[in-house]
PDB file of C-alpha atoms in Angstrom:
ATOM      1  CA  VAL N 776      15.257   7.764 -28.048  1.00  0.00           C
ATOM      2  CA  LEU N 777      12.733   6.851 -25.393  1.00  0.00           C
ATOM      3  CA  SER N 778      10.001   9.476 -25.342  1.00  0.00           C
ATOM      4  CA  GLN N 779       6.308  10.079 -24.807  1.00  0.00           C
ATOM      5  CA  GLY N 780       3.808  10.075 -27.640  1.00  0.00           C
ATOM      6  CA  GLU N 781       3.499   7.922 -30.728  1.00  0.00           C
ATOM      7  CA  PRO N 782       6.850   6.375 -31.639  1.00  0.00           C
ATOM      8  CA  ASP N 783       8.271   6.575 -35.147  1.00  0.00           C
ATOM      9  CA  HIS N 784       9.028   2.835 -34.976  1.00  0.00           C
ATOM     10  CA  VAL N 785       8.284  -0.204 -32.840  1.00  0.00           C
ATOM     11  CA  PRO N 786      11.259  -0.494 -30.487  1.00  0.00           C
ATOM     12  CA  PHE N 787      13.370  -3.649 -30.550  1.00  0.00           C
ATOM     13  CA  VAL N 788      13.616  -4.545 -26.855  1.00  0.00           C
ATOM     14  CA  ASP N 789      15.084  -7.377 -24.829  1.00  0.00           C
ATOM     15  CA  VAL N 790      16.583  -6.845 -21.387  1.00  0.00           C
ATOM     16  CA  GLY N 791      18.419 -10.150 -21.284  1.00  0.00           C
ATOM     17  CA  VAL N 792      21.039 -11.052 -23.858  1.00  0.00           C
ATOM     18  CA  TYR N 793      23.503 -13.854 -23.139  1.00  0.00           C
ATOM     19  CA  SER N 794      26.994 -12.460 -22.466  1.00  0.00           C
ATOM     20  CA  GLY N 795      28.555 -14.862 -24.993  1.00  0.00           C
ATOM     21  CA  HIS N 796      26.438 -13.407 -27.788  1.00  0.00           C
ATOM     22  CA  LYS N 797      27.420  -9.898 -26.775  1.00  0.00           C
ATOM     23  CA  ALA N 798      31.102 -10.837 -26.792  1.00  0.00           C
ATOM     24  CA  ARG N 799      30.859 -12.401 -30.260  1.00  0.00           C
ATOM     25  CA  LEU N 800      29.235  -9.270 -31.661  1.00  0.00           C
ATOM     26  CA  ILE N 801      31.633  -6.698 -30.178  1.00  0.00           C
ATOM     27  CA  GLY N 802      34.737  -8.895 -30.413  1.00  0.00           C
ATOM     28  CA  HIS N 803      35.520  -9.194 -26.688  1.00  0.00           C
ATOM     29  CA  PRO N 804      33.760  -9.834 -23.382  1.00  0.00           C
ATOM     30  CA  VAL N 805      31.586  -7.060 -21.981  1.00  0.00           C
ATOM     31  CA  ARG N 806      33.627  -5.369 -19.271  1.00  0.00           C
ATOM     32  CA  GLY N 807      31.483  -2.391 -18.356  1.00  0.00           C
ATOM     33  CA  MET N 808      29.021   0.252 -19.432  1.00  0.00           C
ATOM     34  CA  ALA N 809      31.043   1.383 -22.464  1.00  0.00           C
ATOM     35  CA  ASP N 810      30.919  -2.180 -23.833  1.00  0.00           C
ATOM     36  CA  GLU N 811      27.193  -2.421 -23.076  1.00  0.00           C
ATOM     37  CA  ILE N 812      26.660   0.793 -25.045  1.00  0.00           C
ATOM     38  CA  GLU N 813      28.787  -0.572 -27.903  1.00  0.00           C
ATOM     39  CA  PHE N 814      26.714  -3.767 -27.988  1.00  0.00           C
ATOM     40  CA  ALA N 815      23.443  -1.801 -27.851  1.00  0.00           C
ATOM     41  CA  ARG N 816      24.488   0.340 -30.796  1.00  0.00           C
ATOM     42  CA  CYS N 817      25.631  -2.701 -32.807  1.00  0.00           C
ATOM     43  CA  ILE N 818      22.324  -4.483 -32.371  1.00  0.00           C
ATOM     44  CA  GLY N 819      20.164  -1.399 -32.929  1.00  0.00           C
ATOM     45  CA  TYR N 820      19.026  -0.622 -29.393  1.00  0.00           C
ATOM     46  CA  ASP N 821      18.538   2.943 -28.230  1.00  0.00           C
ATOM     47  CA  PHE N 822      18.865   1.804 -24.624  1.00  0.00           C
ATOM     48  CA  VAL N 823      21.046  -0.223 -22.303  1.00  0.00           C
ATOM     49  CA  PRO N 824      19.314  -2.406 -19.713  1.00  0.00           C
ATOM     50  CA  VAL N 825      20.715  -2.277 -16.185  1.00  0.00           C
ATOM     51  CA  GLU N 826      19.320  -4.764 -13.684  1.00  0.00           C
ATOM     52  CA  ILE N 827      19.196  -3.978  -9.991  1.00  0.00           C
ATOM     53  CA  GLY N 828      17.309  -5.344  -7.013  1.00  0.00           C
ATOM     54  CA  LEU N 829      17.007  -8.156  -4.541  1.00  0.00           C
ATOM     55  CA  GLN N 830      17.226 -10.820  -7.245  1.00  0.00           C
ATOM     56  CA  LEU N 831      20.936 -10.029  -7.661  1.00  0.00           C
ATOM     57  CA  LEU N 832      21.905 -10.716  -4.041  1.00  0.00           C
ATOM     58  CA  PRO N 833      24.295 -13.609  -3.364  1.00  0.00           C
ATOM     59  CA  VAL N 834      21.676 -15.339  -1.204  1.00  0.00           C
ATOM     60  CA  PHE N 835      19.794 -16.171  -4.401  1.00  0.00           C
ATOM     61  CA  HIS N 836      22.911 -17.131  -6.387  1.00  0.00           C
ATOM     62  CA  ASN N 837      24.009 -19.655  -3.773  1.00  0.00           C
ATOM     63  CA  ALA N 838      21.050 -21.891  -4.579  1.00  0.00           C
ATOM     64  CA  GLU N 839      21.274 -25.376  -6.014  1.00  0.00           C
ATOM     65  CA  LYS N 840      23.440 -25.884  -9.102  1.00  0.00           C
ATOM     66  CA  GLY N 841      23.099 -28.188 -12.045  1.00  0.00           C
ATOM     67  CA  ASP N 842      25.798 -29.647 -14.230  1.00  0.00           C
ATOM     68  CA  PHE N 843      26.650 -27.582 -17.348  1.00  0.00           C
ATOM     69  CA  ASP N 844      27.032 -30.642 -19.549  1.00  0.00           C
ATOM     70  CA  ALA N 845      23.602 -31.955 -18.580  1.00  0.00           C
ATOM     71  CA  ILE N 846      21.904 -28.785 -19.780  1.00  0.00           C
ATOM     72  CA  ARG N 847      24.049 -27.859 -22.801  1.00  0.00           C
ATOM     73  CA  SER N 848      21.007 -27.699 -25.075  1.00  0.00           C
ATOM     74  CA  GLU N 849      19.237 -25.282 -22.726  1.00  0.00           C
ATOM     75  CA  LEU N 850      22.308 -23.067 -22.593  1.00  0.00           C
ATOM     76  CA  ALA N 851      22.518 -23.056 -26.376  1.00  0.00           C
ATOM     77  CA  SER N 852      18.915 -21.872 -26.526  1.00  0.00           C
ATOM     78  CA  GLY N 853      19.755 -18.795 -24.477  1.00  0.00           C
ATOM     79  CA  ASP N 854      18.693 -19.980 -21.021  1.00  0.00           C
ATOM     80  CA  VAL N 855      19.646 -17.194 -18.595  1.00  0.00           C
ATOM     81  CA  ASN N 856      19.463 -19.174 -15.336  1.00  0.00           C
ATOM     82  CA  ARG N 857      23.201 -19.728 -15.091  1.00  0.00           C
ATOM     83  CA  SER N 858      26.252 -18.094 -13.659  1.00  0.00           C
ATOM     84  CA  GLU N 859      29.120 -16.635 -15.655  1.00  0.00           C
ATOM     85  CA  ASP N 860      31.007 -19.922 -15.145  1.00  0.00           C
ATOM     86  CA  GLY N 861      28.265 -21.707 -17.106  1.00  0.00           C
ATOM     87  CA  GLU N 862      26.683 -23.542 -14.197  1.00  0.00           C
ATOM     88  CA  ARG N 863      22.896 -23.690 -14.072  1.00  0.00           C
ATOM     89  CA  ARG N 864      21.439 -22.111 -10.953  1.00  0.00           C
ATOM     90  CA  TRP N 865      17.956 -22.092  -9.543  1.00  0.00           C
ATOM     91  CA  VAL N 866      16.322 -21.788  -6.158  1.00  0.00           C
ATOM     92  CA  ALA N 867      15.384 -24.876  -4.182  1.00  0.00           C
ATOM     93  CA  GLU N 868      11.673 -25.561  -4.001  1.00  0.00           C
ATOM     94  CA  GLY N 869      11.632 -27.607  -0.801  1.00  0.00           C
ATOM     95  CA  SER N 870      14.285 -25.972   1.356  1.00  0.00           C
ATOM     96  CA  ALA N 871      14.078 -22.400   2.571  1.00  0.00           C
ATOM     97  CA  ILE N 872      15.798 -19.556   4.353  1.00  0.00           C
ATOM     98  CA  ILE N 873      12.625 -18.083   5.849  1.00  0.00           C
ATOM     99  CA  THR N 874       9.944 -20.484   7.107  1.00  0.00           C
ATOM    100  CA  SER N 875       8.809 -18.708  10.284  1.00  0.00           C
ATOM    101  CA  ASP N 876       8.330 -15.316  11.862  1.00  0.00           C
ATOM    102  CA  ALA N 877      11.587 -15.866  13.760  1.00  0.00           C
ATOM    103  CA  ASP N 878      13.422 -16.516  10.473  1.00  0.00           C
ATOM    104  CA  PHE N 879      11.914 -13.321   9.050  1.00  0.00           C
ATOM    105  CA  GLU N 880      13.172 -11.301  12.021  1.00  0.00           C
ATOM    106  CA  ALA N 881      16.626 -12.922  11.929  1.00  0.00           C
ATOM    107  CA  PHE N 882      17.141 -12.428   8.189  1.00  0.00           C
ATOM    108  CA  GLU N 883      19.582  -9.631   7.347  1.00  0.00           C
ATOM    109  CA  TRP N 884      17.429  -7.537   5.037  1.00  0.00           C
ATOM    110  CA  PRO N 885      19.518  -5.286   2.788  1.00  0.00           C
ATOM    111  CA  ASP N 886      19.410  -1.520   2.951  1.00  0.00           C
ATOM    112  CA  PRO N 887      18.408  -0.041  -0.426  1.00  0.00           C
ATOM    113  CA  ASP N 888      21.223   2.506  -0.054  1.00  0.00           C
ATOM    114  CA  ASP N 889      23.751  -0.347  -0.037  1.00  0.00           C
ATOM    115  CA  PHE N 890      22.971  -1.638  -3.539  1.00  0.00           C
ATOM    116  CA  ASP N 891      25.507  -0.950  -6.288  1.00  0.00           C
ATOM    117  CA  TYR N 892      24.280   1.981  -8.391  1.00  0.00           C
ATOM    118  CA  SER N 893      27.646   2.517 -10.088  1.00  0.00           C
ATOM    119  CA  ALA N 894      26.390   1.363 -13.512  1.00  0.00           C
ATOM    120  CA  PHE N 895      23.813   4.146 -13.420  1.00  0.00           C
ATOM    121  CA  ALA N 896      26.435   6.700 -12.346  1.00  0.00           C
ATOM    122  CA  THR N 897      28.719   5.610 -15.182  1.00  0.00           C
ATOM    123  CA  ALA N 898      25.835   5.788 -17.648  1.00  0.00           C
ATOM    124  CA  ASP N 899      25.085   9.319 -16.403  1.00  0.00           C
ATOM    125  CA  GLU N 900      28.577  10.267 -17.564  1.00  0.00           C
ATOM    126  CA  ILE N 901      29.016   8.377 -20.853  1.00  0.00           C
ATOM    127  CA  MET N 902      25.558   7.590 -22.248  1.00  0.00           C
ATOM    128  CA  PRO N 903      25.140   9.104 -25.730  1.00  0.00           C
ATOM    129  CA  PRO N 904      22.372  11.724 -25.887  1.00  0.00           C
ATOM    130  CA  ASN N 905      20.215   9.529 -28.136  1.00  0.00           C
ATOM    131  CA  MET N 906      20.239   6.598 -25.693  1.00  0.00           C
ATOM    132  CA  LYS N 907      18.904   5.901 -22.211  1.00  0.00           C
ATOM    133  CA  VAL N 908      19.099   3.222 -19.555  1.00  0.00           C
ATOM    134  CA  ILE N 909      16.142   0.952 -18.964  1.00  0.00           C
ATOM    135  CA  CYS N 910      16.269   0.054 -15.291  1.00  0.00           C
ATOM    136  CA  ALA N 911      15.272  -3.598 -14.962  1.00  0.00           C
ATOM    137  CA  ILE N 912      13.791  -3.970 -11.499  1.00  0.00           C
ATOM    138  CA  GLY N 913      10.918  -5.713  -9.908  1.00  0.00           C
ATOM    139  CA  LYS N 914      10.670  -9.303  -8.953  1.00  0.00           C
ATOM    140  CA  VAL N 915       8.504  -9.005  -5.879  1.00  0.00           C
ATOM    141  CA  PHE N 916       6.820 -12.415  -6.135  1.00  0.00           C
ATOM    142  CA  ASN N 917      10.001 -14.353  -6.957  1.00  0.00           C
ATOM    143  CA  PRO N 918      12.195 -13.161  -4.055  1.00  0.00           C
ATOM    144  CA  VAL N 919       9.384 -13.983  -1.627  1.00  0.00           C
ATOM    145  CA  TRP N 920       9.110 -17.589  -2.721  1.00  0.00           C
ATOM    146  CA  TRP N 921      12.862 -17.869  -3.308  1.00  0.00           C
ATOM    147  CA  LEU N 922      13.439 -16.990   0.331  1.00  0.00           C
ATOM    148  CA  MET N 923      10.581 -19.205   1.556  1.00  0.00           C
ATOM    149  CA  GLY N 924      10.997 -22.125  -0.850  1.00  0.00           C
ATOM    150  CA  PHE N 925       8.015 -22.665  -3.122  1.00  0.00           C
ATOM    151  CA  GLU N 926       6.545 -25.549  -1.146  1.00  0.00           C
ATOM    152  CA  ASN N 927       6.856 -23.671   2.142  1.00  0.00           C
ATOM    153  CA  PHE N 928       5.488 -20.513   0.524  1.00  0.00           C
ATOM    154  CA  SER N 929       2.463 -22.404  -0.795  1.00  0.00           C
ATOM    155  CA  ILE N 930       1.750 -23.962   2.592  1.00  0.00           C
ATOM    156  CA  ALA N 931       2.279 -20.648   4.412  1.00  0.00           C
ATOM    157  CA  ILE N 932      -0.400 -18.991   2.274  1.00  0.00           C
ATOM    158  CA  TYR N 933      -2.817 -21.173   4.258  1.00  0.00           C
ATOM    159  CA  ASP N 934      -0.951 -21.818   7.533  1.00  0.00           C
ATOM    160  CA  ASN N 935       0.728 -18.440   8.083  1.00  0.00           C
ATOM    161  CA  PRO N 936      -0.766 -15.783   5.785  1.00  0.00           C
ATOM    162  CA  ASP N 937       0.547 -13.007   8.037  1.00  0.00           C
ATOM    163  CA  LEU N 938       4.129 -14.126   7.315  1.00  0.00           C
ATOM    164  CA  VAL N 939       3.431 -14.205   3.584  1.00  0.00           C
ATOM    165  CA  GLU N 940       1.953 -10.702   3.793  1.00  0.00           C
ATOM    166  CA  ARG N 941       4.985  -9.447   5.764  1.00  0.00           C
ATOM    167  CA  MET N 942       7.286 -10.999   3.181  1.00  0.00           C
ATOM    168  CA  PHE N 943       5.528  -9.246   0.292  1.00  0.00           C
ATOM    169  CA  GLU N 944       5.477  -5.941   2.178  1.00  0.00           C
ATOM    170  CA  LYS N 945       9.194  -6.155   3.012  1.00  0.00           C
ATOM    171  CA  VAL N 946      10.343  -7.300  -0.436  1.00  0.00           C
ATOM    172  CA  GLY N 947       8.065  -4.802  -2.205  1.00  0.00           C
ATOM    173  CA  SER N 948       9.240  -1.889  -0.061  1.00  0.00           C
ATOM    174  CA  ILE N 949      12.909  -2.709  -0.665  1.00  0.00           C
ATOM    175  CA  GLN N 950      12.414  -3.089  -4.428  1.00  0.00           C
ATOM    176  CA  TYR N 951      10.455   0.183  -4.552  1.00  0.00           C
ATOM    177  CA  ALA N 952      13.159   2.061  -2.631  1.00  0.00           C
ATOM    178  CA  VAL N 953      15.860   0.665  -4.943  1.00  0.00           C
ATOM    179  CA  LEU N 954      13.806   1.776  -7.951  1.00  0.00           C
ATOM    180  CA  GLN N 955      13.462   5.301  -6.548  1.00  0.00           C
ATOM    181  CA  LEU N 956      17.237   5.552  -6.073  1.00  0.00           C
ATOM    182  CA  ALA N 957      17.865   4.270  -9.615  1.00  0.00           C
ATOM    183  CA  LEU N 958      15.331   6.693 -11.122  1.00  0.00           C
ATOM    184  CA  ALA N 959      17.250   9.593  -9.598  1.00  0.00           C
ATOM    185  CA  HIS N 960      19.930   9.050 -12.261  1.00  0.00           C
ATOM    186  CA  ARG N 961      19.528  11.204 -15.361  1.00  0.00           C
ATOM    187  CA  SER N 962      20.527   8.339 -17.660  1.00  0.00           C
ATOM    188  CA  VAL N 963      17.415   6.340 -16.733  1.00  0.00           C
ATOM    189  CA  GLY N 964      14.655   6.786 -19.306  1.00  0.00           C
ATOM    190  CA  ALA N 965      12.354   3.931 -18.289  1.00  0.00           C
ATOM    191  CA  TYR N 966      12.068   0.997 -15.983  1.00  0.00           C
ATOM    192  CA  TRP N 967      11.185  -2.593 -16.752  1.00  0.00           C
ATOM    193  CA  HIS N 968       9.146  -4.412 -14.133  1.00  0.00           C
TER     194      HIS N 968
END
């Protein structure tokens, strides 16, 4: 159980386990919180990680794709930068969604209230008393450069530092608000940033 003070053991922690490994261990694909809890118990966790935040928005998942066959060895090593269909996904470095103040203003920034907190609500109901959720949130730096493209982000640090500052302020405030809403759930025992 997550608690304050000196632990009785060093916790075994990893917030990202490939879904195929989970399915092999529990005998079927993970279909929800009950399966996540089953997997956590099988592997010896006293927590279930639940990720939430900007990094899960479709705008980031519609980035460039690579061919599954070309990266089979990376997938076998547990690479997590792929979709459920096995395609590698990453964000373009040279192209961007936000490259100017006008782009920043036009971008449809999400409302923290509109994120899906249902996994936390389900965990509130079914989480065993000796387990908690670790809320995996954060990623302030990555969404900024993902939206700006890394090359454009790097240039903007010099050419348009006010835009870069606005980006960090906006992304950070959204991520913080999402975290506050997640922490309101009684199943959450910690957060991973």
